[in-house]
PDB file of C-alpha atoms in Angstrom:
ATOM      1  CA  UNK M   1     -90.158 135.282  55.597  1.00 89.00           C
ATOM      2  CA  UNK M   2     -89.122 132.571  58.276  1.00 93.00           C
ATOM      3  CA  UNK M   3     -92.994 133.142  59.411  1.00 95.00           C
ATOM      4  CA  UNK M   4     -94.149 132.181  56.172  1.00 97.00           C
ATOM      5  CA  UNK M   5     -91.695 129.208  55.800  1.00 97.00           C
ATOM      6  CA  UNK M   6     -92.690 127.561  59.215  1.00 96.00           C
ATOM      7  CA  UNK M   7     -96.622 128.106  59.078  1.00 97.00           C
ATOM      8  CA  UNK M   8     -96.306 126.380  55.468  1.00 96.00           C
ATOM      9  CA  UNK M   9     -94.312 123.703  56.771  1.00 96.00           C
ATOM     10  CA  UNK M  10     -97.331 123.342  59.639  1.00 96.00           C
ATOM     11  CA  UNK M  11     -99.864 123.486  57.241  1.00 95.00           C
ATOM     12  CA  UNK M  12     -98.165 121.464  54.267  1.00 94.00           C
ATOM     13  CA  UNK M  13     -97.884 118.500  57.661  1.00 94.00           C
ATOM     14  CA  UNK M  14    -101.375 118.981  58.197  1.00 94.00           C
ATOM     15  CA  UNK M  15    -102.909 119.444  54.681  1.00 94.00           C
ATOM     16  CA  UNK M  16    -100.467 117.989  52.058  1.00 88.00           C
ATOM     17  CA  UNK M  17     -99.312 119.837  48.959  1.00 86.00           C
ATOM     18  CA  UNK M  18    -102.303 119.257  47.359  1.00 86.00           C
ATOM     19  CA  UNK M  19    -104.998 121.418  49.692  1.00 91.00           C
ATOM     20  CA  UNK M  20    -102.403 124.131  49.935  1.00 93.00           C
ATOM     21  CA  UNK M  21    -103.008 127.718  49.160  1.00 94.00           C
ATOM     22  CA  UNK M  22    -101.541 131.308  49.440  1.00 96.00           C
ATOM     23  CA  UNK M  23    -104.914 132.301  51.291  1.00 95.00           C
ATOM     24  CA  UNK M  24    -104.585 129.258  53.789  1.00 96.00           C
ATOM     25  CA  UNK M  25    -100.691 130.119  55.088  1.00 97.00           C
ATOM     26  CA  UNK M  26    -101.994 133.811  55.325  1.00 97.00           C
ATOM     27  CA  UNK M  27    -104.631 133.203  57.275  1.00 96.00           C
ATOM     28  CA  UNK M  28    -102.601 130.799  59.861  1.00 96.00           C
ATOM     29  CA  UNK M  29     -99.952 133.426  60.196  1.00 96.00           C
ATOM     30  CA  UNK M  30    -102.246 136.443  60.747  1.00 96.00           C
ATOM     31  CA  UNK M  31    -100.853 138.141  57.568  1.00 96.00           C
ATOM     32  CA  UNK M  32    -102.347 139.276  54.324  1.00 94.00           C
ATOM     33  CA  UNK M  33    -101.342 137.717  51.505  1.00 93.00           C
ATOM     34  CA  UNK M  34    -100.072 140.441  50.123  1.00 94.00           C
ATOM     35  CA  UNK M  35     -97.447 139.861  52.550  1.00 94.00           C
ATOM     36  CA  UNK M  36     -96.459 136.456  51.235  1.00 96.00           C
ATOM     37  CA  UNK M  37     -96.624 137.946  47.630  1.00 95.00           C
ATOM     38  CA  UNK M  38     -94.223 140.047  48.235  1.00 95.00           C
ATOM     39  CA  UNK M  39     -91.283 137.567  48.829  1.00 95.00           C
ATOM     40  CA  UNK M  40     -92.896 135.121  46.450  1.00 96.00           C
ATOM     41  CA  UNK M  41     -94.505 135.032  42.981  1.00 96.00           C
ATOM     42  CA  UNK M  42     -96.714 132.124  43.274  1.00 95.00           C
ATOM     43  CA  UNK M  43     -97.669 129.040  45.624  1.00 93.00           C
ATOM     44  CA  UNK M  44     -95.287 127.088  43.704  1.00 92.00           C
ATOM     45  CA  UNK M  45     -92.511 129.412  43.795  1.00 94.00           C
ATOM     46  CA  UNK M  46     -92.842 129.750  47.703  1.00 96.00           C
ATOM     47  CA  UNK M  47     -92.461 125.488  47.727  1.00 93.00           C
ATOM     48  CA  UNK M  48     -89.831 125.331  45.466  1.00 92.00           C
ATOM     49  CA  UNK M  49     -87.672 127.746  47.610  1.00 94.00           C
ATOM     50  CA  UNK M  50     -88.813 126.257  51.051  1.00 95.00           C
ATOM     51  CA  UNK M  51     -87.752 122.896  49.637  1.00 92.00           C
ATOM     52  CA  UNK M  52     -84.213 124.152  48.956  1.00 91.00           C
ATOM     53  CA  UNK M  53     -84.062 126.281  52.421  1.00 94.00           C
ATOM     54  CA  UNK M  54     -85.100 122.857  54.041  1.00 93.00           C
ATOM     55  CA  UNK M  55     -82.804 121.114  51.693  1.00 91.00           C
ATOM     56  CA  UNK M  56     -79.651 123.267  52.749  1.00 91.00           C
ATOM     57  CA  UNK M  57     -80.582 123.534  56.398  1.00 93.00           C
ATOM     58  CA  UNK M  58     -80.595 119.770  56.150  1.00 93.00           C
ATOM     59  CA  UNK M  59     -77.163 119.088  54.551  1.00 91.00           C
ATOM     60  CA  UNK M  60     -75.664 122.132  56.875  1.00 93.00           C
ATOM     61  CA  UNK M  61     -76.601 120.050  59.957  1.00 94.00           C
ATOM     62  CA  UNK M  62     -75.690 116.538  58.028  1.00 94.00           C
ATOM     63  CA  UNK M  63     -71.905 117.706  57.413  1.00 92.00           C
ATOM     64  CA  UNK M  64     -71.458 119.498  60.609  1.00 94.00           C
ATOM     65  CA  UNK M  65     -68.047 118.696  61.787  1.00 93.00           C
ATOM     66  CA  UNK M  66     -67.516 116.624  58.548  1.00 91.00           C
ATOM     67  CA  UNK M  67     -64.326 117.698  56.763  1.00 87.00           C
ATOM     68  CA  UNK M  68     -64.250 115.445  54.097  1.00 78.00           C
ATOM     69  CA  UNK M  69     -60.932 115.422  52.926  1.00 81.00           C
ATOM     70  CA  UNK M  70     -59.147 116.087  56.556  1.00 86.00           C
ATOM     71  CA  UNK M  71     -61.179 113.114  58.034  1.00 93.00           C
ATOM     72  CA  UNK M  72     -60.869 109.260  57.403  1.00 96.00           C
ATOM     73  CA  UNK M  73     -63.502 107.748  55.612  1.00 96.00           C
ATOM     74  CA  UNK M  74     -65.119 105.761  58.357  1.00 96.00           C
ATOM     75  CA  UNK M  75     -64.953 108.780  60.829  1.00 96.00           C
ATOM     76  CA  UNK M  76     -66.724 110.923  58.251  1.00 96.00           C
ATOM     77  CA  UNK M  77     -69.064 107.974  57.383  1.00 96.00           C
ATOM     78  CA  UNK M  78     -70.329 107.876  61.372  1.00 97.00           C
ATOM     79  CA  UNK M  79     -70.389 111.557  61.773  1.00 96.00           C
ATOM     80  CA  UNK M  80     -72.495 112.139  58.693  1.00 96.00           C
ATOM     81  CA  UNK M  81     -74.830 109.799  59.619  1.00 96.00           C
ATOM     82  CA  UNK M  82     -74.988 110.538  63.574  1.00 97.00           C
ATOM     83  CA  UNK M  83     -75.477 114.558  62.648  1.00 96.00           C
ATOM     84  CA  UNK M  84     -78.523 113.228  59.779  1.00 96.00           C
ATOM     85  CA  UNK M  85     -79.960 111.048  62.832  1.00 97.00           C
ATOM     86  CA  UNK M  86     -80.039 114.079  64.810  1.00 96.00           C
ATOM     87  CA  UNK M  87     -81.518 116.390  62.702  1.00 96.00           C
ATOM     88  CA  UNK M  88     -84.324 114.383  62.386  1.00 96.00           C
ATOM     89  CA  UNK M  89     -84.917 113.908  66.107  1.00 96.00           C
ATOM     90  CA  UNK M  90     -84.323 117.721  66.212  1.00 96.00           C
ATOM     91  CA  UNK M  91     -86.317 118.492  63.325  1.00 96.00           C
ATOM     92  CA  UNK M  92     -89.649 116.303  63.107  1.00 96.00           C
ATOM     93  CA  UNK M  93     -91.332 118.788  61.336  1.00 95.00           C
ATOM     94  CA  UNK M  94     -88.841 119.695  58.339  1.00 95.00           C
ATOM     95  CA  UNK M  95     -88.259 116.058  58.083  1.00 95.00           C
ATOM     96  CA  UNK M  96     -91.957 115.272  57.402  1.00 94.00           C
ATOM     97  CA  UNK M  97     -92.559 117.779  55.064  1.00 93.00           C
ATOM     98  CA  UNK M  98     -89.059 116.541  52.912  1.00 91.00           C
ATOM     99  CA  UNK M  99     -90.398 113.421  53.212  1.00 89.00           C
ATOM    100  CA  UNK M 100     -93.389 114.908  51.889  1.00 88.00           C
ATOM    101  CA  UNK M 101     -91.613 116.658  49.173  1.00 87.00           C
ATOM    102  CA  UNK M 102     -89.344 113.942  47.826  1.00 83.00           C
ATOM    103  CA  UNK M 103     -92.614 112.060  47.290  1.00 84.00           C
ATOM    104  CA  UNK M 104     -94.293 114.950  45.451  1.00 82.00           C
ATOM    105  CA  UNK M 105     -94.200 114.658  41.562  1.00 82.00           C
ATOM    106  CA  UNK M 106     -94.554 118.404  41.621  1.00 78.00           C
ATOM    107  CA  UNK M 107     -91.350 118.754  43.654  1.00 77.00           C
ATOM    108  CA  UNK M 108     -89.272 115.954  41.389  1.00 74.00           C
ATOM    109  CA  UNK M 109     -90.559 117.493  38.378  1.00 77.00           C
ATOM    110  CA  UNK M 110     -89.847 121.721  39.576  1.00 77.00           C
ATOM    111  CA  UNK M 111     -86.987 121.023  41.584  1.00 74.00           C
ATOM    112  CA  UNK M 112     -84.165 119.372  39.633  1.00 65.00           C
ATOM    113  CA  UNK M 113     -81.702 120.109  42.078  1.00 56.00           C
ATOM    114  CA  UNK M 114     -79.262 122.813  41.007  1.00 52.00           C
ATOM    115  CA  UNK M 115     -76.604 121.046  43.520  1.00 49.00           C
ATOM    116  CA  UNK M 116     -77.768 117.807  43.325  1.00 58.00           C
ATOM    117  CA  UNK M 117     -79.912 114.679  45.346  1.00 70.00           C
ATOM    118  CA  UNK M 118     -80.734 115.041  48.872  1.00 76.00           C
ATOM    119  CA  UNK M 119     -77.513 112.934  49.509  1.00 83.00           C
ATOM    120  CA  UNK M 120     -75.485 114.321  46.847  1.00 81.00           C
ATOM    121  CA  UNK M 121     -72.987 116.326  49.297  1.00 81.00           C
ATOM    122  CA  UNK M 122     -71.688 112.790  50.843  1.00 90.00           C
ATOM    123  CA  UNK M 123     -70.634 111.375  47.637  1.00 92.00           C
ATOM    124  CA  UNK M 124     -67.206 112.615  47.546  1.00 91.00           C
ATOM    125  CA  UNK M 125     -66.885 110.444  50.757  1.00 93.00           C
ATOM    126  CA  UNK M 126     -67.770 107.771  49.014  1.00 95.00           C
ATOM    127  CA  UNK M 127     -66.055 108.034  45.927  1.00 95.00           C
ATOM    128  CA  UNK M 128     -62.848 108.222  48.092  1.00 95.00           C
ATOM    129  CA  UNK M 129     -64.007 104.690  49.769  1.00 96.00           C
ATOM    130  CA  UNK M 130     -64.029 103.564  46.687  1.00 97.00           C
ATOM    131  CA  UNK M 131     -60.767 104.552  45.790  1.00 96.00           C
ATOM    132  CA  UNK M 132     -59.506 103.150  48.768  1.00 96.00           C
ATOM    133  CA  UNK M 133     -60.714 100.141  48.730  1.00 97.00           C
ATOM    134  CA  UNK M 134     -63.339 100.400  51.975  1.00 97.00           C
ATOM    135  CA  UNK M 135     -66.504 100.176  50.034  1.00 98.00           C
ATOM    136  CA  UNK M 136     -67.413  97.502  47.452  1.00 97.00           C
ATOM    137  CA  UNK M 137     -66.718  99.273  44.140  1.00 96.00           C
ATOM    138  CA  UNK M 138     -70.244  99.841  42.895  1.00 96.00           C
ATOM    139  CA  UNK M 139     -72.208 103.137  41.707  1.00 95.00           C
ATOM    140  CA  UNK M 140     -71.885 105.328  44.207  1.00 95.00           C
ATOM    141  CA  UNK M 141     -75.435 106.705  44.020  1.00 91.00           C
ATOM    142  CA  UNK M 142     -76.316 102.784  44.830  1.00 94.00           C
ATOM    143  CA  UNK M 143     -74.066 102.928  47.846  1.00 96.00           C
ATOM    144  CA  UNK M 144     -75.122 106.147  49.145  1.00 94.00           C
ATOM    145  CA  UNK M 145     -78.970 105.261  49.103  1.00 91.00           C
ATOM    146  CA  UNK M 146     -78.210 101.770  50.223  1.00 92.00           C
ATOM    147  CA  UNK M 147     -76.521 103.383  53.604  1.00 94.00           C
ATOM    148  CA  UNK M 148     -79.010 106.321  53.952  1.00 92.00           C
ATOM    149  CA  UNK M 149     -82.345 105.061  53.108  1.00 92.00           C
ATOM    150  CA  UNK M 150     -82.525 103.055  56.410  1.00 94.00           C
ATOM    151  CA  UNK M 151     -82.435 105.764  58.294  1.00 95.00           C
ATOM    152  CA  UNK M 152     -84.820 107.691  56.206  1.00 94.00           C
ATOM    153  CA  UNK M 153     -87.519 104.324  56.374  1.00 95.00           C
ATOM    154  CA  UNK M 154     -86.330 104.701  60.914  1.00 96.00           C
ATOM    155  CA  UNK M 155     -86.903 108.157  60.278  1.00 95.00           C
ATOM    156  CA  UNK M 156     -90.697 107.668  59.486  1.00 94.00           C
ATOM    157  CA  UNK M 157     -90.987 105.279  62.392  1.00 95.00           C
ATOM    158  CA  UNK M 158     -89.655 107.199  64.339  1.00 96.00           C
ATOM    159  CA  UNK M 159     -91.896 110.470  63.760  1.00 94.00           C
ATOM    160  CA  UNK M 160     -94.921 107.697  63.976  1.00 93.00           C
ATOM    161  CA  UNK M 161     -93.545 106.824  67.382  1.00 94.00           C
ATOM    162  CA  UNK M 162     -92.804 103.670  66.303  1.00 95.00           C
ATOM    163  CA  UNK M 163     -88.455 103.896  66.834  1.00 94.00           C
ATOM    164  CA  UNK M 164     -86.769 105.371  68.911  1.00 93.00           C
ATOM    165  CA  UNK M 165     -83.469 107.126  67.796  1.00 92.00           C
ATOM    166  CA  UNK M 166     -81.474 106.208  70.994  1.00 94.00           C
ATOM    167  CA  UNK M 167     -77.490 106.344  70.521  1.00 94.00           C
ATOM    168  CA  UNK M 168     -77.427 102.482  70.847  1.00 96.00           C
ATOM    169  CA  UNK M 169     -79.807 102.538  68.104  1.00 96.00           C
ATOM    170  CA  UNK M 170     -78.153 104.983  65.727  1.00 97.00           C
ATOM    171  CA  UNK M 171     -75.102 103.330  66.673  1.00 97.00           C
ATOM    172  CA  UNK M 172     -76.068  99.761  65.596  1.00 97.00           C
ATOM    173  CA  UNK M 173     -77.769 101.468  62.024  1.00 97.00           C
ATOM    174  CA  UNK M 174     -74.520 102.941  61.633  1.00 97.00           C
ATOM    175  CA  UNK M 175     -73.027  99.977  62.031  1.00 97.00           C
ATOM    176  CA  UNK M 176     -75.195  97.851  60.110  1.00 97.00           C
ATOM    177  CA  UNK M 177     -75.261 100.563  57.385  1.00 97.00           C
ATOM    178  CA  UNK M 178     -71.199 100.465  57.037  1.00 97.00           C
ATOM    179  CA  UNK M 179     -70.982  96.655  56.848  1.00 97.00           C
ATOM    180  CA  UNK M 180     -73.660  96.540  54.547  1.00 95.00           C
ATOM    181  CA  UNK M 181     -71.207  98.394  51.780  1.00 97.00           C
ATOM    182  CA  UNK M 182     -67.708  98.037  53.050  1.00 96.00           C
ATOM    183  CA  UNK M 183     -65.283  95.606  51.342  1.00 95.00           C
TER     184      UNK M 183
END
């Protein structure tokens, strides 16, 4: 199955959703796609479950070393942000394609996430910011995409060699990211 996943994400970065097919990932793995039918029921069943995989691979490196409720809010704030830096360095690929599929009305539309937006996991964080008085008290889906989204946007610069993700850099975006919704 992990074949399948990784020559769709190649192809999907190549192609786009749209020129997809069952026929085309066979063919680039060396596999019949009777092989891919067997561990999924259609095209779109195969991106809807390689969107969550990504999804969860994602938010396992994001909160790595994140405890939220053993760690002070700022702490938790850096490291979430310093893991989701890295996993886009170390992931170029899977980022794309998310990219990719956040953008997809096919993936908005089949995907309402069971567990929630990409940044969903990091809102207990900053409900308790709220609470204690470290963030301005506003929605905190405004909050969260107003301290992700720039490194999403660096992100994309960065894959078009355009950024570089340095640890001065991530550290000033984390930075300006904090001051931009603290108190």
């Amino acid at each position: 199955m992990e074949l399948i996943y990784q020559t769709t994400i190649e192809l999907l970065n190549e192609i786009g959703l749209s020129d997809i097919s069952m026929s085309k990932i066979a063919k680039r793995a060396s596999i019949s796609s009777s092989s891919i039918y067997f561990y999924f029921e259609s095209k779109e069943d195969l991106l809807i479950k390689l969107y969550f995989n990504l999804k969860d691979q994602m938010h396992e490196m994001m909160f790595r070393g994140v405890t939220v409720a053993d760690m002070s809010v700022k702490d938790g704030f850096e490291k979430i942000l310093r893991n989701y830096s890295n996993y886009i360095v170390n992931n170029k690929a899977n980022f794309q394609l998310m990219e990719q599929f956040l953008e997809s009305p096919f993936i908005r539309k089949s995907c309402k996430d069971h567990n929630g937006g990409v940044f969903k996991p990091m809102y207990a964080l900053f409900e308790r910011g709220i609470k204690e008085g470290l963030f301005k008290d506003l929605e905190t889906n405004l909050l969260v995409t107003y301290s992700c989204l720039p490194f999403v946007q660096m992100g994309k610069e960065y894959i078009n060699g355009e950024y570089e993700f340095s640890s001065a850099n991530i550290d000033k975006m984390i930075q300006m990211s904090w001051d931009a919704i603290k108190t």
